Amino acid sequence: MSESTPAALPIVVIGAGPIGLAAAAHLVERGLEPLVLEAGPVAGSAVRGWSHVRLFSTWAEVVDPAAEKLLAPTGWTAPDGATYPTGGDWAGQYLQPLAEVLGKAVRYEASVTGVSRAGRDRVVDADRDQQPFTVHVQYTDGREERLLAHAVIDASGTWSTPGPLGGDGLPALGEKAAAAHISYRVPDFGDPTVRARYAGRRTAVVGSGASAFTALAHLADLAEDAPGTHTTWVLRRGISGTTFGGGEADQLPARGALGQAARAAVEDGFADAVTGFRTAVVERAGTGRLVLVAEDGRRLDAVDEVIALTGFRPDLTFLDELRLGLDERLQAPTELAPLIDPNVHSCGTVYPHGVRELAHPEKDVYLVGMKSYGRAPTFLAMTGYEQVRSVTAALAGDRAAAERVELTLPETGVCGGAGLFDEPAVSGESGGCCSTPATLQIGTAAPSASGGC
């Protein structure tokens, strides 16, 4: 197809996850041609990576309206809207059928390796907006292809790039060497092999979000069946009244309950919490265990395993030839970043947003879904569905619909930022290599953590 007629070209959607497939459904509804490129072998490949985890949103909140309309003629029936799917349920019962309806518009095992403007690197101004996008694709069989696109919607997410254990955003010294004993995602504790890995052993869980809550709750359950199982919960920040979420005030009840399950794990003595601890070094103890050392020299008791749940970050390498407007801290679109900054906001304080907040200096390219949040946490599927509804309306020329808000988000019950950073709730004597870390004890059953070299 001629490069001089970009409007006649398809709109490339990167990623066949929930938000990418929703974008495709909205494009079809608008009479536009989508081409979805999925790096994995099936729809929702990243979601299947956490298939054992149950969502805290109900089915009614994770099915996109345009996608449901597209599925309806096939006889597809939506699951009970009041129930909570697992990642596996979401992928198998909704995402795969949706991809099958889209048919040849979805290509699998197709990794996007670069996006640019035809004949223009990021330096060249001349006629830039009149040129189509070029999308370079690498297939698993070794083939390469250069596709042309009218617009690009990047919904590739952040699952493939988890944050490191190191508190400064870089891998801690010794972290890579200890990789065999570090998991960067919530383990599947329903798998007997996984349960055996953690049963009767000491585990450090690093992180303070929903994933960390999930791991703490699962390890507490495991401890009831396997004596000797214990968890050290490592928080980079201090603990405040909102650390465990909004509880009963959370308008997503399952999300509130998840935080309370984490609190119970500590109160019941299955875990102790160490605050203000930012890992700098992972050392090997003489027993083969791991010792986490903070940047201030504090040391934790040796553990057998580490679960590092320190968030995710966007892979922007294949977008390097595009002119993106990204916040220097969050790597999110500059207009969106102030709304989602975890230093200031909780999920419940972010209002629905669309094309206006997602626009870049490069016309007709959009980062949507979790990718749009950059390094910010607490993304909801409903937010992504509203994003792509707005973006696709704009691409169809319906600016009024693009700028209209058609979503009300549930509140977390948490107001303000993410908690203290440099002021742990409990502070002990600061000291050298053998000092005791600041440890929060919630409940009389919680055992004391001791330091030592």
XYZ file of C-alpha atoms in Angstrom:
453
model
C 0.000 0.000 0.000
C 1.304 3.458 -0.820
C 3.035 5.324 1.967
C 1.328 8.484 0.717
C -2.103 7.391 1.998
C -1.624 6.766 5.743
C -5.347 7.183 6.486
C -6.067 4.021 4.495
C -3.646 1.961 6.580
C -4.564 -0.133 9.627
C -4.117 1.067 13.187
C -1.521 -1.106 14.879
C -2.300 -2.177 18.437
C 0.648 -3.605 20.350
C -0.454 -6.327 22.750
C -3.438 -8.710 22.802
C -4.161 -8.247 26.476
C -7.354 -6.820 27.989
C -6.694 -3.226 26.944
C -5.238 -3.997 23.521
C -8.150 -6.227 22.554
C -10.600 -3.650 23.900
C -8.913 -1.051 21.696
C -9.365 -3.349 18.704
C -13.048 -3.857 19.550
C -13.604 -0.095 19.737
C -11.800 0.406 16.417
C -14.041 -2.179 14.759
C -17.089 -0.473 16.257
C -15.857 2.781 14.727
C -15.333 1.225 11.302
C -11.539 1.404 11.564
C -9.155 -1.468 10.804
C -7.087 -2.796 13.715
C -3.992 -4.965 13.482
C -3.086 -6.441 16.864
C 0.476 -7.696 17.346
C 0.938 -10.066 20.281
C 4.387 -11.290 21.310
C 2.991 -14.402 22.981
C 1.398 -17.492 21.420
C -2.141 -16.764 22.684
C -4.331 -13.861 23.694
C -3.615 -12.521 27.154
C -0.199 -14.140 27.367
C 0.909 -11.788 30.143
C -2.349 -12.289 32.061
C -1.816 -16.039 31.895
C 1.485 -15.439 33.676
C -0.547 -14.701 36.801
C -3.409 -17.051 36.014
C -3.525 -18.248 39.640
C -4.175 -14.767 41.051
C -7.767 -13.696 41.650
C -8.698 -10.183 40.572
C -10.203 -7.751 43.074
C -12.495 -6.465 40.316
C -15.629 -8.414 39.414
C -16.447 -9.786 35.971
C -18.783 -6.833 35.430
C -15.814 -4.496 35.823
C -13.349 -6.321 33.549
C -15.440 -6.862 30.399
C -15.282 -3.942 27.978
C -18.703 -2.855 26.594
C -17.558 -2.670 22.959
C -15.918 -6.078 23.271
C -19.107 -7.546 24.730
C -21.084 -6.218 21.759
C -18.599 -7.827 19.388
C -18.866 -11.157 21.221
C -22.653 -11.222 21.543
C -23.455 -12.521 18.007
C -21.201 -15.541 18.614
C -23.394 -16.764 21.472
C -20.837 -15.800 24.068
C -22.387 -15.349 27.485
C -20.788 -13.089 30.042
C -19.884 -14.805 33.327
C -21.738 -13.845 36.484
C -20.912 -10.164 36.839
C -20.807 -10.304 40.631
C -18.071 -12.963 40.799
C -14.310 -12.498 40.754
C -12.259 -14.144 37.986
C -8.700 -15.344 38.254
C -6.199 -14.252 35.639
C -6.680 -17.643 33.984
C -10.456 -17.181 33.913
C -10.098 -13.720 32.401
C -7.773 -14.932 29.661
C -9.565 -18.170 28.822
C -13.207 -17.159 29.126
C -13.003 -13.627 27.735
C -9.746 -12.585 26.073
C -9.261 -15.670 23.889
C -12.867 -15.667 22.591
C -12.539 -11.954 21.857
C -9.325 -12.509 19.924
C -10.989 -15.304 17.953
C -13.814 -12.949 16.940
C -11.217 -10.482 15.700
C -9.719 -13.304 13.639
C -6.886 -12.351 11.290
C -6.709 -8.913 12.865
C -4.665 -10.561 15.641
C -1.187 -11.916 14.940
C 0.613 -14.022 17.531
C 4.302 -14.564 18.240
C 4.928 -11.146 16.689
C 7.242 -8.961 18.778
C 7.441 -5.287 17.911
C 11.101 -4.278 17.810
C 10.752 -0.677 16.646
C 8.297 2.056 15.685
C 9.108 5.172 13.685
C 7.816 7.405 10.882
C 8.403 6.283 7.295
C 11.690 7.787 6.175
C 11.966 9.960 9.300
C 13.979 9.324 12.435
C 13.111 11.337 15.512
C 15.319 14.256 14.406
C 13.566 15.054 11.102
C 10.714 17.603 11.099
C 9.856 17.815 7.377
C 6.315 16.499 6.647
C 6.576 14.291 9.709
C 2.866 14.134 10.544
C 2.011 13.267 6.931
C 4.106 10.099 6.977
C 2.691 6.751 8.102
C 4.235 4.874 10.975
C 6.645 2.041 10.266
C 6.400 -0.879 12.667
C 9.191 -3.441 12.674
C 8.131 -6.932 13.737
C 10.181 -10.010 14.642
C 8.367 -13.369 14.471
C 9.382 -16.406 16.496
C 10.320 -18.294 13.326
C 12.978 -15.668 12.613
C 11.093 -13.691 9.978
C 11.173 -9.921 10.089
C 8.549 -7.592 8.637
C 8.096 -3.862 8.202
C 4.466 -2.832 8.485
C 2.856 0.528 7.774
C 0.254 2.012 10.078
C -1.996 5.043 10.252
C -1.674 5.175 14.058
C -0.121 3.137 16.872
C -1.742 2.198 20.176
C 0.793 0.638 22.530
C -0.992 -1.598 25.041
C 1.985 -3.872 25.654
C 1.843 -3.409 29.416
C 4.744 -3.711 31.850
C 4.607 -7.379 32.885
C 7.881 -8.239 31.171
C 9.882 -5.613 33.076
C 9.467 -5.987 36.855
C 11.311 -3.634 39.170
C 14.497 -4.893 40.819
C 15.070 -5.623 44.496
C 17.508 -2.738 44.882
C 16.076 0.301 46.631
C 17.707 2.752 44.215
C 15.953 1.320 41.160
C 18.984 -0.728 40.136
C 19.609 -4.393 40.939
C 21.163 -4.766 44.372
C 24.735 -6.000 44.477
C 24.530 -9.783 44.417
C 20.904 -9.775 43.235
C 21.641 -11.290 39.836
C 23.835 -13.994 41.353
C 21.004 -14.922 43.732
C 18.359 -15.012 40.975
C 17.555 -18.690 41.553
C 16.124 -17.770 44.965
C 14.321 -14.559 43.984
C 10.849 -14.415 42.445
C 9.612 -11.156 40.933
C 5.966 -12.188 40.759
C 3.464 -13.743 43.145
C 4.215 -17.488 43.189
C 1.435 -19.965 42.491
C 0.956 -21.460 45.936
C -1.606 -23.876 44.524
C 1.244 -25.699 42.777
C 2.659 -28.442 45.046
C 6.179 -27.778 43.760
C 5.897 -24.104 44.633
C 4.444 -24.863 48.071
C 7.364 -27.175 48.750
C 9.792 -24.396 47.834
C 8.461 -22.114 50.583
C 7.072 -24.577 53.165
C 8.956 -24.614 56.460
C 11.316 -21.901 55.278
C 11.910 -18.206 55.828
C 10.925 -15.831 53.034
C 11.403 -12.094 52.603
C 8.550 -10.337 50.773
C 9.666 -6.940 49.489
C 6.928 -4.503 48.451
C 3.838 -2.749 49.756
C 1.159 -3.120 47.087
C -1.594 -5.581 46.262
C 0.899 -8.191 45.040
C 2.770 -8.075 48.342
C -0.520 -8.381 50.236
C -1.373 -11.439 48.154
C 1.978 -13.091 48.838
C 1.730 -12.379 52.576
C -1.738 -13.896 52.761
C -0.697 -17.027 50.839
C 2.409 -17.515 52.971
C 0.302 -17.152 56.121
C -2.030 -19.872 54.836
C 0.979 -22.054 54.067
C 2.360 -21.501 57.573
C -0.776 -22.989 59.106
C -0.025 -26.281 57.318
C 3.770 -26.163 57.380
C 5.356 -25.285 60.753
C 8.490 -23.206 60.467
C 7.165 -21.172 57.552
C 7.737 -17.503 58.332
C 7.822 -14.245 56.413
C 9.762 -11.040 56.827
C 7.833 -8.254 55.150
C 10.268 -5.604 53.911
C 8.901 -2.112 53.243
C 10.959 0.679 51.753
C 8.662 3.228 53.378
C 7.271 3.550 56.850
C 3.876 2.243 57.885
C 0.983 4.669 58.133
C -2.743 4.298 58.678
C -3.256 3.629 54.965
C -0.536 1.013 54.465
C -3.070 -1.835 54.406
C -5.457 -0.003 52.075
C -8.920 1.338 52.711
C -10.459 -1.764 54.279
C -14.234 -1.514 54.488
C -14.094 1.995 52.977
C -12.723 0.613 49.707
C -15.442 0.583 47.045
C -13.820 -2.559 45.620
C -14.492 -4.873 48.596
C -12.067 -7.564 47.497
C -9.261 -5.021 47.288
C -10.024 -3.824 50.794
C -10.152 -7.406 52.067
C -6.762 -8.151 50.522
C -5.095 -5.485 52.644
C -6.832 -6.796 55.743
C -5.565 -10.308 54.990
C -2.033 -8.918 54.904
C -2.635 -7.171 58.226
C -3.879 -10.451 59.687
C -0.741 -12.241 58.542
C 1.296 -9.836 60.667
C -1.099 -9.725 63.619
C -1.270 -13.507 63.785
C 2.498 -13.788 63.965
C 3.112 -15.346 60.549
C 5.108 -12.312 59.431
C 7.061 -9.450 60.890
C 7.417 -6.107 59.152
C 10.653 -4.190 58.680
C 10.183 -0.563 57.685
C 12.335 2.018 55.914
C 14.559 -0.750 54.538
C 15.973 -0.141 51.061
C 18.061 -3.071 49.890
C 21.564 -2.374 48.593
C 23.253 -5.797 48.804
C 22.201 -9.445 48.705
C 24.802 -11.552 50.523
C 25.171 -15.305 50.737
C 25.230 -16.630 54.288
C 27.374 -19.624 55.143
C 24.272 -21.828 55.099
C 23.465 -20.852 51.514
C 20.721 -18.523 52.691
C 20.419 -14.894 51.626
C 21.024 -11.846 53.796
C 19.525 -8.532 52.698
C 21.614 -5.496 53.596
C 20.142 -2.007 53.503
C 21.867 1.080 52.169
C 22.275 2.288 55.781
C 24.088 -0.921 56.764
C 21.206 -2.669 58.547
C 21.007 -6.419 57.991
C 18.070 -8.807 58.104
C 18.134 -12.323 59.436
C 19.012 -14.816 56.720
C 16.166 -16.071 54.541
C 15.818 -18.979 52.163
C 13.788 -17.174 49.487
C 12.965 -13.626 48.421
C 9.775 -12.476 46.683
C 10.489 -9.036 45.216
C 7.216 -7.293 44.367
C 8.534 -3.817 43.742
C 6.370 -2.815 40.817
C 6.918 -2.752 37.078
C 8.303 -0.298 34.573
C 7.594 0.317 30.876
C 9.825 -0.979 28.095
C 10.293 2.111 25.940
C 13.259 0.880 23.909
C 11.262 0.050 20.770
C 9.652 3.509 20.807
C 12.941 5.371 20.850
C 12.496 6.936 17.374
C 9.168 8.513 18.335
C 8.734 11.890 19.981
C 7.074 10.970 23.218
C 6.206 13.430 25.953
C 6.943 11.510 29.155
C 7.256 12.589 32.749
C 10.867 12.334 33.871
C 9.951 10.448 37.042
C 7.091 8.111 36.194
C 7.741 7.647 32.450
C 4.033 8.285 31.937
C 2.520 10.860 29.526
C 3.255 14.321 30.897
C -0.402 15.341 31.229
C -1.326 12.091 32.970
C 1.602 11.909 35.368
C 0.386 14.509 37.903
C -2.887 12.596 38.237
C -1.245 9.268 39.126
C 1.900 10.287 40.984
C 2.108 7.772 43.878
C 3.856 10.412 45.993
C 0.584 12.339 45.992
C -2.341 10.170 44.915
C -3.987 6.873 45.654
C -5.926 5.033 42.951
C -9.183 6.503 44.221
C -8.029 10.072 43.668
C -7.378 9.594 39.940
C -10.265 10.733 37.795
C -11.066 9.037 34.458
C -8.989 10.358 31.597
C -8.574 9.922 27.866
C -7.037 11.290 24.719
C -6.234 14.725 26.131
C -4.021 13.309 28.891
C -2.565 10.566 26.684
C -1.448 12.733 23.746
C 2.227 13.038 22.770
C 4.172 15.457 20.586
C 4.144 12.613 18.034
C 0.660 12.722 16.537
C -1.489 9.556 16.550
C 0.623 7.468 18.904
C -0.784 6.519 22.298
C 0.425 4.524 25.281
C -2.601 2.990 26.990
C -3.350 0.554 29.765
C -0.687 -0.199 32.353
C 1.947 1.061 29.900
C 0.437 4.549 30.180
C 1.000 4.558 33.947
C 4.750 4.108 33.516
C 6.077 3.255 36.965
C 2.927 4.260 38.824
C 0.924 1.422 40.450
C -2.764 0.681 41.088
C -4.067 0.557 37.524
C -7.630 -0.677 36.947
C -8.949 -2.373 33.801
C -11.876 0.056 33.822
C -9.395 2.910 33.466
C -7.855 1.280 30.404
C -11.219 0.654 28.789
C -12.109 4.328 29.185
C -8.720 5.294 27.744
C -9.176 3.277 24.549
C -12.789 4.366 24.144
C -11.555 7.971 24.125
C -8.494 7.328 21.941
C -10.393 5.396 19.282
C -13.083 8.077 19.179
C -10.369 10.650 18.517
C -8.824 8.527 15.760
C -12.280 8.262 14.179
C -12.594 12.047 14.220
C -15.257 12.154 16.942
C -13.625 14.692 19.221
C -16.760 15.280 21.285
C -16.933 11.603 22.263
C -13.180 11.521 22.820
C -13.344 14.300 25.389
C -16.467 13.024 27.116
C -16.038 11.077 30.376
C -18.074 7.874 30.474
C -16.740 6.253 33.634
C -16.851 6.647 37.399
C -14.019 4.902 39.200
C -14.449 3.210 42.592
C -12.562 4.857 45.443
C -9.951 3.033 47.492
C -10.921 4.514 50.804
C -7.351 5.821 50.961
C -6.684 9.542 50.628
C -3.357 11.172 49.914
C -0.043 9.661 49.013
C 1.657 6.349 49.500
C 2.939 6.841 53.031
C 6.108 7.948 54.726
C 9.411 7.560 52.916
C 12.215 8.484 55.287
C 10.385 8.136 58.611
C 9.637 4.509 59.561
C 6.788 4.121 62.016
C 9.132 2.434 64.488
C 12.733 3.515 64.638
C 15.455 1.757 66.556
C 19.051 2.619 67.191
C 20.836 3.287 63.948
C 24.090 1.501 63.630
C 26.487 -0.595 61.682
C 26.435 -4.058 60.229
C 25.045 -5.787 63.267
C 22.325 -3.362 64.310
C 18.724 -4.517 64.623
C 16.417 -3.295 61.833
C 13.384 -1.234 62.722
C 10.670 -3.858 63.063
C 6.966 -3.196 63.436
C 5.116 -5.587 65.703
C 1.351 -5.642 65.188
C -0.290 -7.950 67.679
C 1.156 -9.806 70.635
C 1.841 -13.008 68.693
C 4.361 -11.432 66.343
C 7.874 -12.684 67.071
C 10.777 -10.286 67.362
C 13.304 -10.097 64.568
C 16.893 -10.069 65.657
C 19.912 -8.729 63.942
C 23.361 -10.186 63.875
C 26.289 -10.770 61.594
